[in-house]
mmCIF file of C-alpha atoms in Angstrom:
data_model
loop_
_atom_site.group_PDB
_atom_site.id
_atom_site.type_symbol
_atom_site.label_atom_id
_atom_site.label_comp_id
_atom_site.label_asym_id
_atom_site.label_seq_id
_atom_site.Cartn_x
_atom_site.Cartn_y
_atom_site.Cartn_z
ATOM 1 C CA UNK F 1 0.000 0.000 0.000
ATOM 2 C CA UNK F 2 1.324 3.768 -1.134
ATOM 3 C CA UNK F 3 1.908 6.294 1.704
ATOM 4 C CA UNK F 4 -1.060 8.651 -0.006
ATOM 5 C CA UNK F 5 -3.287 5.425 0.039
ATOM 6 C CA UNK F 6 -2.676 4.754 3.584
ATOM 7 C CA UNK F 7 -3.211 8.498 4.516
ATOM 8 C CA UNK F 8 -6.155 8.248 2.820
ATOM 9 C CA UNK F 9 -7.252 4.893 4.631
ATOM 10 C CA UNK F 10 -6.486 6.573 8.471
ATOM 11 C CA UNK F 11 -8.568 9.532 7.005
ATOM 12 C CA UNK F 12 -11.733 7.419 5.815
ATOM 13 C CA UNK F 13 -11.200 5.807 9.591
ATOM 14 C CA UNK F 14 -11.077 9.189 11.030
ATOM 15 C CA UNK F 15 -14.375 10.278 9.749
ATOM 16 C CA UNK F 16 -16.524 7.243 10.352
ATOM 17 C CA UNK F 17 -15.142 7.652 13.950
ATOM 18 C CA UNK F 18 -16.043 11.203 14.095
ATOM 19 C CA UNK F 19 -18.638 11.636 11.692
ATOM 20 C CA UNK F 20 -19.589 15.117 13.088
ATOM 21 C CA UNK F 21 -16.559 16.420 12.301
ATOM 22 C CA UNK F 22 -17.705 18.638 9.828
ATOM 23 C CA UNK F 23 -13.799 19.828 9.181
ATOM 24 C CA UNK F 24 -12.690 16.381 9.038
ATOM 25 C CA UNK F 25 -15.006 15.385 6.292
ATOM 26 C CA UNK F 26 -14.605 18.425 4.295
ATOM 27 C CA UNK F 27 -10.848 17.893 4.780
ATOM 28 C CA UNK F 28 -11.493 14.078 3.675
ATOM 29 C CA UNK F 29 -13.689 14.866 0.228
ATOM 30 C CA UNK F 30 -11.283 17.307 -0.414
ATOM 31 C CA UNK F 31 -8.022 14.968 -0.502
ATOM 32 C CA UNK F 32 -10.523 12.803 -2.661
ATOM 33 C CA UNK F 33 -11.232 15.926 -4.955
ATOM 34 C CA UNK F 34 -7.154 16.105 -5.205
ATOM 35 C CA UNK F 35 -6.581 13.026 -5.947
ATOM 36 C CA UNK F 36 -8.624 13.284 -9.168
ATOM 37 C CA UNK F 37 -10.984 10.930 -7.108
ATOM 38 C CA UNK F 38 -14.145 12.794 -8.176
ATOM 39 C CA UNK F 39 -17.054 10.097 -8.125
ATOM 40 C CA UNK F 40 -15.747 9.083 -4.667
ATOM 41 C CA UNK F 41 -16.092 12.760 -3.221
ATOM 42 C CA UNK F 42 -19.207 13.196 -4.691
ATOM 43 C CA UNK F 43 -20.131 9.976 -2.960
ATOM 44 C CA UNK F 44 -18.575 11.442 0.071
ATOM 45 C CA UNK F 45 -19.884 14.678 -0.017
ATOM 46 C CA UNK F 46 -23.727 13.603 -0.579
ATOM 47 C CA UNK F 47 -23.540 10.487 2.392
ATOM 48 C CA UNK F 48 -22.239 13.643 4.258
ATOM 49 C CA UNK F 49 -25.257 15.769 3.438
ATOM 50 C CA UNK F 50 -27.440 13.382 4.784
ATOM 51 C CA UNK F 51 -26.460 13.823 7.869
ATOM 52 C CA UNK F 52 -25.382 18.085 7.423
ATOM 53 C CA UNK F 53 -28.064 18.951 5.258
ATOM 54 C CA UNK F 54 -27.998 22.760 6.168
ATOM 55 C CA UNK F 55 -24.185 22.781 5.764
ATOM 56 C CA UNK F 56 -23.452 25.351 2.847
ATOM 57 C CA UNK F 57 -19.675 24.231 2.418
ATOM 58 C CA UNK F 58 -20.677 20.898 2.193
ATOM 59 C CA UNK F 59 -22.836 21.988 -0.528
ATOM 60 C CA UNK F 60 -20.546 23.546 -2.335
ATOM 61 C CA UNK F 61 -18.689 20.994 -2.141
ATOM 62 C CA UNK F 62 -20.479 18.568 -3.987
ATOM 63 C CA UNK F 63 -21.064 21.456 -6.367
ATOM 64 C CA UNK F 64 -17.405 21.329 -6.774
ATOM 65 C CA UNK F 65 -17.286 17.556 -7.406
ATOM 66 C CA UNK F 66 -20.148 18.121 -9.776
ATOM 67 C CA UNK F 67 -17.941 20.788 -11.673
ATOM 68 C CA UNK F 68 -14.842 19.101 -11.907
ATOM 69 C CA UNK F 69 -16.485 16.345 -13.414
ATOM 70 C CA UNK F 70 -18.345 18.273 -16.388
ATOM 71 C CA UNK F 71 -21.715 17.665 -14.205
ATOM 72 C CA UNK F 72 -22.386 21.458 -15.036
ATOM 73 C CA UNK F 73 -26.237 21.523 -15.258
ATOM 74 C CA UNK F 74 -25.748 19.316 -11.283
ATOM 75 C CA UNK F 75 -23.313 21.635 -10.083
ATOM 76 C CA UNK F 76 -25.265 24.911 -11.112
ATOM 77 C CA UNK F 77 -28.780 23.659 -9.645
ATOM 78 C CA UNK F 78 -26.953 23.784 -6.223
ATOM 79 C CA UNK F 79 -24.603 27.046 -6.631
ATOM 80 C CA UNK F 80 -27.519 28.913 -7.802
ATOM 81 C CA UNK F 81 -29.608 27.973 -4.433
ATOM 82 C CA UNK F 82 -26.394 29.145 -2.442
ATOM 83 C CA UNK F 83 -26.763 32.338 -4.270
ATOM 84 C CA UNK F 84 -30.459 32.862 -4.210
ATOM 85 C CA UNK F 85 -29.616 33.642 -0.170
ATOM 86 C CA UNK F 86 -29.897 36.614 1.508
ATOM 87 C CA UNK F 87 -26.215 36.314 2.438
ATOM 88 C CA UNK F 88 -24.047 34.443 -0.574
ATOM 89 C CA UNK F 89 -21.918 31.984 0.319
ATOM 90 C CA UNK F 90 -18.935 32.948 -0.815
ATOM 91 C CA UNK F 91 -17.170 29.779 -1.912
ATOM 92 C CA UNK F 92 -20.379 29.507 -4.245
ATOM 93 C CA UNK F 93 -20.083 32.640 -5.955
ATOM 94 C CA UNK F 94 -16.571 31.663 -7.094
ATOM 95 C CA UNK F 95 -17.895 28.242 -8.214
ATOM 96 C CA UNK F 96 -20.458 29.976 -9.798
ATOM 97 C CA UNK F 97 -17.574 32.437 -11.803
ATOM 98 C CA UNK F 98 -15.841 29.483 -12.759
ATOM 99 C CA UNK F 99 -19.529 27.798 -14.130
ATOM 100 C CA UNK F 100 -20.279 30.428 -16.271
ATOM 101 C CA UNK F 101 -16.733 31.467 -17.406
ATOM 102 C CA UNK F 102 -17.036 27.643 -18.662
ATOM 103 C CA UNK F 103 -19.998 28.284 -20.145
ATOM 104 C CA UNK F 104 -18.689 31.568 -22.102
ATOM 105 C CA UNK F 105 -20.673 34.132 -20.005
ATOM 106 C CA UNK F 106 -17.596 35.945 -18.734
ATOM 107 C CA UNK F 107 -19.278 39.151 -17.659
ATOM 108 C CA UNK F 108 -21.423 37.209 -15.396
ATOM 109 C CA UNK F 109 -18.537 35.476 -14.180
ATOM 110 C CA UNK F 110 -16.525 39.000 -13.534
ATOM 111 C CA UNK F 111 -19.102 40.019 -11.564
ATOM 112 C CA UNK F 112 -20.083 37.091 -9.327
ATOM 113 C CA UNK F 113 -16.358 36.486 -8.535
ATOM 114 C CA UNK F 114 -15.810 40.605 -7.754
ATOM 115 C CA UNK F 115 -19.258 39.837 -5.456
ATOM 116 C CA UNK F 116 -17.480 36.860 -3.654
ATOM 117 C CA UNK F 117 -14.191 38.724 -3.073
ATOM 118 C CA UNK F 118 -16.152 41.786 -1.691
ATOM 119 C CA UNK F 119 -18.147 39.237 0.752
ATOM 120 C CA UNK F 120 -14.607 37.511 1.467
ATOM 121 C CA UNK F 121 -11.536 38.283 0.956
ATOM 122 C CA UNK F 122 -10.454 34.517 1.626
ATOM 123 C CA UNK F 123 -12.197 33.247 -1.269
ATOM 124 C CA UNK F 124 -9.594 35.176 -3.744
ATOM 125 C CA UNK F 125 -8.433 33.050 -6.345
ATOM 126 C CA UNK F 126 -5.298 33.901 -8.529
ATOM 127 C CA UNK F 127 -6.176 31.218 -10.736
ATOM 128 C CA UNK F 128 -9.360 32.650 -12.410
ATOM 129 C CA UNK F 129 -8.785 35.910 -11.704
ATOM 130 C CA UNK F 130 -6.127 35.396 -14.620
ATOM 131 C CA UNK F 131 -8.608 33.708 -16.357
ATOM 132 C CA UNK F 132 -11.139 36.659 -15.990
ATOM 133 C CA UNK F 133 -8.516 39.602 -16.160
ATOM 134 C CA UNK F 134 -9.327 40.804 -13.710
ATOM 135 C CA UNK F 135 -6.152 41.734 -11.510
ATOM 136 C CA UNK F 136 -6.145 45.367 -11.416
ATOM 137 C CA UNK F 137 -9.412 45.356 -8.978
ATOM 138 C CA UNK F 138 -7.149 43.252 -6.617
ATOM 139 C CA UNK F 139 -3.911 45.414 -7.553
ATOM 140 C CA UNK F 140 -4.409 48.659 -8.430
ATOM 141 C CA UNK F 141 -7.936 50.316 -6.605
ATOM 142 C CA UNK F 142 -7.729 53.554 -9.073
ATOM 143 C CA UNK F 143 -8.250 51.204 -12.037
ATOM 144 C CA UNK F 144 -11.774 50.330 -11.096
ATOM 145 C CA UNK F 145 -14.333 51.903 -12.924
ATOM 146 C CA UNK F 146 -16.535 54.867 -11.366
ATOM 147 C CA UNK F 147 -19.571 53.497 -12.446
ATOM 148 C CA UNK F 148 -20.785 49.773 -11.923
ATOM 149 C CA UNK F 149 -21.346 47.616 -14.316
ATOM 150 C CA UNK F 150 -24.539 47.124 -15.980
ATOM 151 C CA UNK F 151 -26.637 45.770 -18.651
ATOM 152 C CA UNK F 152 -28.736 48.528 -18.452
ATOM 153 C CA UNK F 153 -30.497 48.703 -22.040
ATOM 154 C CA UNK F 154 -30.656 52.839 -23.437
ATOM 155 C CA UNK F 155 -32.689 53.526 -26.146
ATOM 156 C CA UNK F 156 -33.508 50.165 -27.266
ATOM 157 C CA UNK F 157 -29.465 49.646 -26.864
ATOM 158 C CA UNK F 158 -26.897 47.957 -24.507
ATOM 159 C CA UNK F 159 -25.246 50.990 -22.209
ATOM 160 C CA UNK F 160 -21.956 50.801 -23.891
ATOM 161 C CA UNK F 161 -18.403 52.109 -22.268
ATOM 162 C CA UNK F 162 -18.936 55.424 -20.556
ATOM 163 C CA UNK F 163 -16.611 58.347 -22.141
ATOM 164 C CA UNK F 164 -12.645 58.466 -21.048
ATOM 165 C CA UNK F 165 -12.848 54.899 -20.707
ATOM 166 C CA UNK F 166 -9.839 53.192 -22.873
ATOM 167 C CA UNK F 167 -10.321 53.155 -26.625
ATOM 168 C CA UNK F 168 -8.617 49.871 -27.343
ATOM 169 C CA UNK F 169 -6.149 47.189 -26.488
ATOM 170 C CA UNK F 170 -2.351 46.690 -27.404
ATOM 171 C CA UNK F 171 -0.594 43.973 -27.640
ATOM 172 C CA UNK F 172 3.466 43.282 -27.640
ATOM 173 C CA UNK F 173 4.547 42.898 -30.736
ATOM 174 C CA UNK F 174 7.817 40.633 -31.422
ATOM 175 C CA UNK F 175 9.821 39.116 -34.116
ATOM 176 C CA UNK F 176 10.689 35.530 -32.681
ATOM 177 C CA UNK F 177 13.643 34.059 -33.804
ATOM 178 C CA UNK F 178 13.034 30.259 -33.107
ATOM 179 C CA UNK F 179 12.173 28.004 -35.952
ATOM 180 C CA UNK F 180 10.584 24.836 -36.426
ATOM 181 C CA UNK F 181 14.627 23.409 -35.809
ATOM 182 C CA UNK F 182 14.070 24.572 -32.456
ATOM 183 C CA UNK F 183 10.853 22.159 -31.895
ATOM 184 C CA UNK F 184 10.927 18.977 -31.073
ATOM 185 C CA UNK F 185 8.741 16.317 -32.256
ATOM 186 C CA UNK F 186 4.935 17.340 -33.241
ATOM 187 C CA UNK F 187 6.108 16.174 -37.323
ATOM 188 C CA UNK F 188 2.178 15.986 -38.306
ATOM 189 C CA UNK F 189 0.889 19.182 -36.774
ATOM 190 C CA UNK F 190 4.162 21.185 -38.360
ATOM 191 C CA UNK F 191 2.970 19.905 -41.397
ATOM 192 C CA UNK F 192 -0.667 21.174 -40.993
ATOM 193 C CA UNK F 193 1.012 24.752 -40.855
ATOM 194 C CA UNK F 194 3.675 24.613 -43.388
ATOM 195 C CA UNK F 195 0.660 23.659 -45.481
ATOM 196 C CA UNK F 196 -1.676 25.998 -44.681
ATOM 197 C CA UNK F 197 0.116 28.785 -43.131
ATOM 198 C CA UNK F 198 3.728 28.588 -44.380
ATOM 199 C CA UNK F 199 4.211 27.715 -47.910
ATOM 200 C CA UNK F 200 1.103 30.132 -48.877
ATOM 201 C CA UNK F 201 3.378 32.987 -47.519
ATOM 202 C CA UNK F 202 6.575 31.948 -48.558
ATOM 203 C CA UNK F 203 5.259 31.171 -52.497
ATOM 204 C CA UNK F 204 2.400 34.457 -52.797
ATOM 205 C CA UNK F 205 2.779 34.402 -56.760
ATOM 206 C CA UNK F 206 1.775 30.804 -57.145
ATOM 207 C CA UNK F 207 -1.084 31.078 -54.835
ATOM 208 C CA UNK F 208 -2.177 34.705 -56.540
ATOM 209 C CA UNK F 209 -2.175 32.794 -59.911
ATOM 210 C CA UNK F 210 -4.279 30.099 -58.349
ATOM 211 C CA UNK F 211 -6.663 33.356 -56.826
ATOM 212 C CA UNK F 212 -5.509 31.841 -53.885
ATOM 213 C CA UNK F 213 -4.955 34.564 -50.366
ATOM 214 C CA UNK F 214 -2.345 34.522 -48.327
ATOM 215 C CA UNK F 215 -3.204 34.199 -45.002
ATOM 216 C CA UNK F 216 -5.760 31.388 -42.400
ATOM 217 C CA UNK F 217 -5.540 29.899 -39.305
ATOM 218 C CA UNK F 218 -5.588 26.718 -37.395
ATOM 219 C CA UNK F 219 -6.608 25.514 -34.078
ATOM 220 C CA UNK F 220 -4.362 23.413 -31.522
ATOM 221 C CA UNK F 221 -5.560 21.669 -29.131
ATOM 222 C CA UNK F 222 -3.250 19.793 -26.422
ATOM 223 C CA UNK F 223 -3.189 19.638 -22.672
ATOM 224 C CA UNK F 224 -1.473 22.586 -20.786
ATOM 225 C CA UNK F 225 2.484 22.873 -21.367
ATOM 226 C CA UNK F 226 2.692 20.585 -24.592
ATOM 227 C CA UNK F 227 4.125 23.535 -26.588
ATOM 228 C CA UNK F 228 1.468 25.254 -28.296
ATOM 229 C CA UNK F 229 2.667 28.644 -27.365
ATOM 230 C CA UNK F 230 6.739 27.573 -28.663
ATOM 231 C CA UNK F 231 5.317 26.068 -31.686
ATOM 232 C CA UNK F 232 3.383 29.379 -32.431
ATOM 233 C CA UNK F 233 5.977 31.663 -32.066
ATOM 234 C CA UNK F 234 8.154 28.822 -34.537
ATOM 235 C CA UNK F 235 5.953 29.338 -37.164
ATOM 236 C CA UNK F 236 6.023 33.555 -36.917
ATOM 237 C CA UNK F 237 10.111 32.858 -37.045
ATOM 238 C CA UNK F 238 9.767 30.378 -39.988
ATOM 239 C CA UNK F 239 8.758 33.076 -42.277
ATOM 240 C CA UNK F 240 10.240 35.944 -40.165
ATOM 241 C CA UNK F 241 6.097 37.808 -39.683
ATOM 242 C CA UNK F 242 5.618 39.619 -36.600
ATOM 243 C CA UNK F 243 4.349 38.201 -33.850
ATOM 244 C CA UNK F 244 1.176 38.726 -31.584
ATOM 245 C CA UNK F 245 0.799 36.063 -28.284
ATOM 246 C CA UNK F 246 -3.403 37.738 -27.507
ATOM 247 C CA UNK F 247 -4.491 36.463 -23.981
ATOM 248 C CA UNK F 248 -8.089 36.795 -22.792
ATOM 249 C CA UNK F 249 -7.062 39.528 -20.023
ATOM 250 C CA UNK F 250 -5.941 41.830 -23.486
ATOM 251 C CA UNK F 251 -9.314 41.272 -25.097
ATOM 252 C CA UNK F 252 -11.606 40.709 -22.065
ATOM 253 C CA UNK F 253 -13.532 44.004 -20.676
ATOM 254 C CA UNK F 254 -16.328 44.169 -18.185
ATOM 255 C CA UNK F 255 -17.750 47.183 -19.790
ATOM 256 C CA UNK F 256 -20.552 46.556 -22.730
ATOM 257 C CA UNK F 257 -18.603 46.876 -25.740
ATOM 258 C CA UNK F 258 -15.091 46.656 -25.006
ATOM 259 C CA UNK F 259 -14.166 43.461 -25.420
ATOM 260 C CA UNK F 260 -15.238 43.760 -29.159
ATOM 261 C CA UNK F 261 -13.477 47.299 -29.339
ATOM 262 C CA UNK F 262 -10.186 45.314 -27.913
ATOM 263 C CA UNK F 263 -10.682 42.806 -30.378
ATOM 264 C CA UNK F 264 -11.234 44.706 -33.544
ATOM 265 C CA UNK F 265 -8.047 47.501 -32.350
ATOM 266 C CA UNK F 266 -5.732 43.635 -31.709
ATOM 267 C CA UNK F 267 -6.613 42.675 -35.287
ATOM 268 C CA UNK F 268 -6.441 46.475 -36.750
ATOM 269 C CA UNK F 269 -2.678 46.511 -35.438
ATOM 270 C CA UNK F 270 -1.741 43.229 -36.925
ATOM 271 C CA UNK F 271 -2.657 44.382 -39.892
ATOM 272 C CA UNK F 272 -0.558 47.236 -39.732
ATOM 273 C CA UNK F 273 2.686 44.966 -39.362
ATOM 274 C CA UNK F 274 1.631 42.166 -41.713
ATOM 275 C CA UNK F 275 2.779 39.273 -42.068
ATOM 276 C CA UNK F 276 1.791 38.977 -38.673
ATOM 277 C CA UNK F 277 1.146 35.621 -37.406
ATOM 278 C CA UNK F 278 -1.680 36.272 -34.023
ATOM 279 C CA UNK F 279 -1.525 33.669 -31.467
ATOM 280 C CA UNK F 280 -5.183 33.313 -29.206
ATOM 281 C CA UNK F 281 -4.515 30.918 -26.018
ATOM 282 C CA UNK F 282 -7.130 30.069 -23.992
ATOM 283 C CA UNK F 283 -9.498 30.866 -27.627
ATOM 284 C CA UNK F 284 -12.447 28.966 -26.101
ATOM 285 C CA UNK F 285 -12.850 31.658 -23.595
ATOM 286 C CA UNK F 286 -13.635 34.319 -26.436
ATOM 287 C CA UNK F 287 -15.078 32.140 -28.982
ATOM 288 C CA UNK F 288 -17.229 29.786 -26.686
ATOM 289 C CA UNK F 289 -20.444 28.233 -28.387
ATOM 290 C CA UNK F 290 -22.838 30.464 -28.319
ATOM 291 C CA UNK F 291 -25.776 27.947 -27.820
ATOM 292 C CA UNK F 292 -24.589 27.881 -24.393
ATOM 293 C CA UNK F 293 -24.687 31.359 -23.459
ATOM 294 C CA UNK F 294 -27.787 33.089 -21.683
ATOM 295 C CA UNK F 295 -26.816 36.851 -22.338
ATOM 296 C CA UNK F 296 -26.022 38.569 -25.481
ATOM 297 C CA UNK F 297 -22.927 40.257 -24.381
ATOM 298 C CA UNK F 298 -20.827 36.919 -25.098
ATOM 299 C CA UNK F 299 -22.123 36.379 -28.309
ATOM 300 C CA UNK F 300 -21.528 39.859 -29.593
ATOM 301 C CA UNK F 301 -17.812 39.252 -28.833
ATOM 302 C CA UNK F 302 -18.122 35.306 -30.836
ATOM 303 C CA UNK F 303 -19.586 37.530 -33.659
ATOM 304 C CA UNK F 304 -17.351 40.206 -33.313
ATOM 305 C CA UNK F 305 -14.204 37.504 -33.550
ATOM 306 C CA UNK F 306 -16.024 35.801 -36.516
ATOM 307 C CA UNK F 307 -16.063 38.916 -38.350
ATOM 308 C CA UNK F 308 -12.825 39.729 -37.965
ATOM 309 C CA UNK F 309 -11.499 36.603 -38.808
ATOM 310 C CA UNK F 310 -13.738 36.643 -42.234
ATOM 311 C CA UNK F 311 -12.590 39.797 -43.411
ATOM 312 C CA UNK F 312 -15.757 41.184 -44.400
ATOM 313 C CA UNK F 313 -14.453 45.307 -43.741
ATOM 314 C CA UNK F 314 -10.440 44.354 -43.508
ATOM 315 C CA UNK F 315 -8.300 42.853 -45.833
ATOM 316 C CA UNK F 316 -6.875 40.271 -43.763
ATOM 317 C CA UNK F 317 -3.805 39.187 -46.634
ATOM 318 C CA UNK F 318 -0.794 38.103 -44.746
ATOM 319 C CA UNK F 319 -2.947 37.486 -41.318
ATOM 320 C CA UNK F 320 -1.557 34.001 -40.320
ATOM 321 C CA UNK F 321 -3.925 33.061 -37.158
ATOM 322 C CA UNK F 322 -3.335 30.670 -34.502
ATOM 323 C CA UNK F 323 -5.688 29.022 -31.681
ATOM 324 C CA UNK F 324 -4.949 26.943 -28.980
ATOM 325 C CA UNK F 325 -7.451 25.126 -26.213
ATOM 326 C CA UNK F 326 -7.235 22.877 -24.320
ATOM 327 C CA UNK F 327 -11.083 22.171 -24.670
ATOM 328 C CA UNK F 328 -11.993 22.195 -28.596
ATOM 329 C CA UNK F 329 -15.669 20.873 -27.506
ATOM 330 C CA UNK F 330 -16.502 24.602 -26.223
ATOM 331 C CA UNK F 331 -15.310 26.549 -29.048
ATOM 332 C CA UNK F 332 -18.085 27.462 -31.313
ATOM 333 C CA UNK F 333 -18.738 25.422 -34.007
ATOM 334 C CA UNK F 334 -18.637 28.310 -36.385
ATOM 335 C CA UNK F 335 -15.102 28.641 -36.005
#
């Protein structure tokens, strides 16, 4: 028997000794939930319930178990009641960011994690608040906006961004000077690119002749730290473009209208420095499927992104675009 399995057994001991414990058998169900034993906590958590039934961390922690195991539609039926109270429960509000950041409604998620943090300053979660771009509230107090934020409709329109507000986002631009020699492995996906990125730029008359543009995009998908990001910035040095790495904090805004404004100025100044090759991480956040979203401020952004991507006002000729997720199910299908 491993040392974590016979922790594990003294702490499954533990609790059926002290069953009331209520910070034993959190502290139990959550060495399960870190051990990627999920169905076992959620086991846990509800045979704990039964006998807690009023106990809101408990709760939430089954919510959790629920979450980390794509039981969304369980996990939100029981963050929502947690919610509903007079007094949140912290802890739930932060699920509940993290619920509907997965299911593409970031502004919703901004503002039920800024709601936790105000409850509870213990709550604070570095993690998502990367996620959500939200660090300056945390960091810098005179960055937060004088007026709250609201989906307050104005003459049959959205409220957008109040005047002074920023105008639009900028991104580091670089000129990488790795190659595909400096990437190891990944023979089939270097391929993909030289295909559809690479050779189009680096042979422009045959593809005019062929009324063929130069210019596309593909999306990677791999776990986190598998190289997307190196492999990116490989292909911008392969035909010496400009380079672009976009996170969601540069493109994310919690005002109505921003985030597409950020968007559209992102693309506008890749453009300028074509060939520009733009790298998206984390893409699913701002292209998530909009049959999943229950506000209109997340699929204004997918639309915005689509547009952009099309071409429709902007020539996008020697745009070279690259995605990477590490969920391809949640990206919109129209990408």
């Amino acid at each position: 028997m491993s040392d974590a399995e016979a922790a594990l057994q003294a702490l499954r001991e533990a609790v059926r000794l002290a069953p009331d414990n209520l910070d034993l058998v959190r502290h139990y169900g959550q060495t399960l939930l870190t051990l990627l034993r999920y169905s076992e906590a959620e086991e846990h958590f509800k045979d704990a319930l039964a006998r807690h039934p009023d106990s809101q961390a408990l709760k939430t922690a089954l919510a959790d178990a629920y979450y980390r195991q794509d039981k969304n539609s369980h996990a939100l039926a029981i963050v929502e009641t947690l919610i509903g109270q007079g007094q949140p429960y912290p802890a739930a509000l932060v699920l509940h960011a993290r619920l509907m950041y997965r299911a593409g409604e970031v502004p919703t998620a901004v503002a039920s994690y800024k709601q936790a943090i105000d409850i509870s300053d213990e709550v604070s979660d570095p993690q998502l608040e990367g996620l959500l771009g939200i660090q300056t509230w945390r960091d810098d107090e005179a960055a937060e906006p004088t007026e709250p934020f609201s989906d307050e409709v104005v003459d049959g329109r959205i409220r957008q961004a109040s005047e002074g507000e920023a105008e639009g986002a900028a991104a580091n631009i670089e000129r990488p000077k790795i190659t595909f020699d400096d990437v190891g492995g990944m023979t089939k996906v270097k391929e993909q690119i030289q295909i559809k990125i690479i050779y189009p730029l680096t042979h422009a008359d045959m593809y005019a002749a062929y009324g063929k543009k130069v210019g596309g995009g593909i999306l990677m998908y791999g776990p986190p730290g598998c190289g997307k990001t190196h492999l990116a910035r490989a292909t911008a040095g392969e035909v010496d473009a400009k380079f672009m790495s976009i996170g969601i904090n540069d493109v994310l805004d919690m005002w109505i209208g921003n985030s597409e404004r950020n968007l559209h100025s992102l693309f506008e100044e890749a453009r300028r420095h074509r060939p520009c090759v733009l790298f998206f991480d984390e893409v699913d956040a701002l292209g998530a499927s909009r049959a999943d979203m229950r506000q209109s401020a997340g699929r204004h952004l997918v639309n915005q992104f689509l547009s952009e991507l099309d071409g429709v006002e902007s020539d996008n000729e020697g745009l070279l675009i690259l995605g990477a997720t590490n969920a391809p199910w949640h990206v919109d299908s129209a990408f």
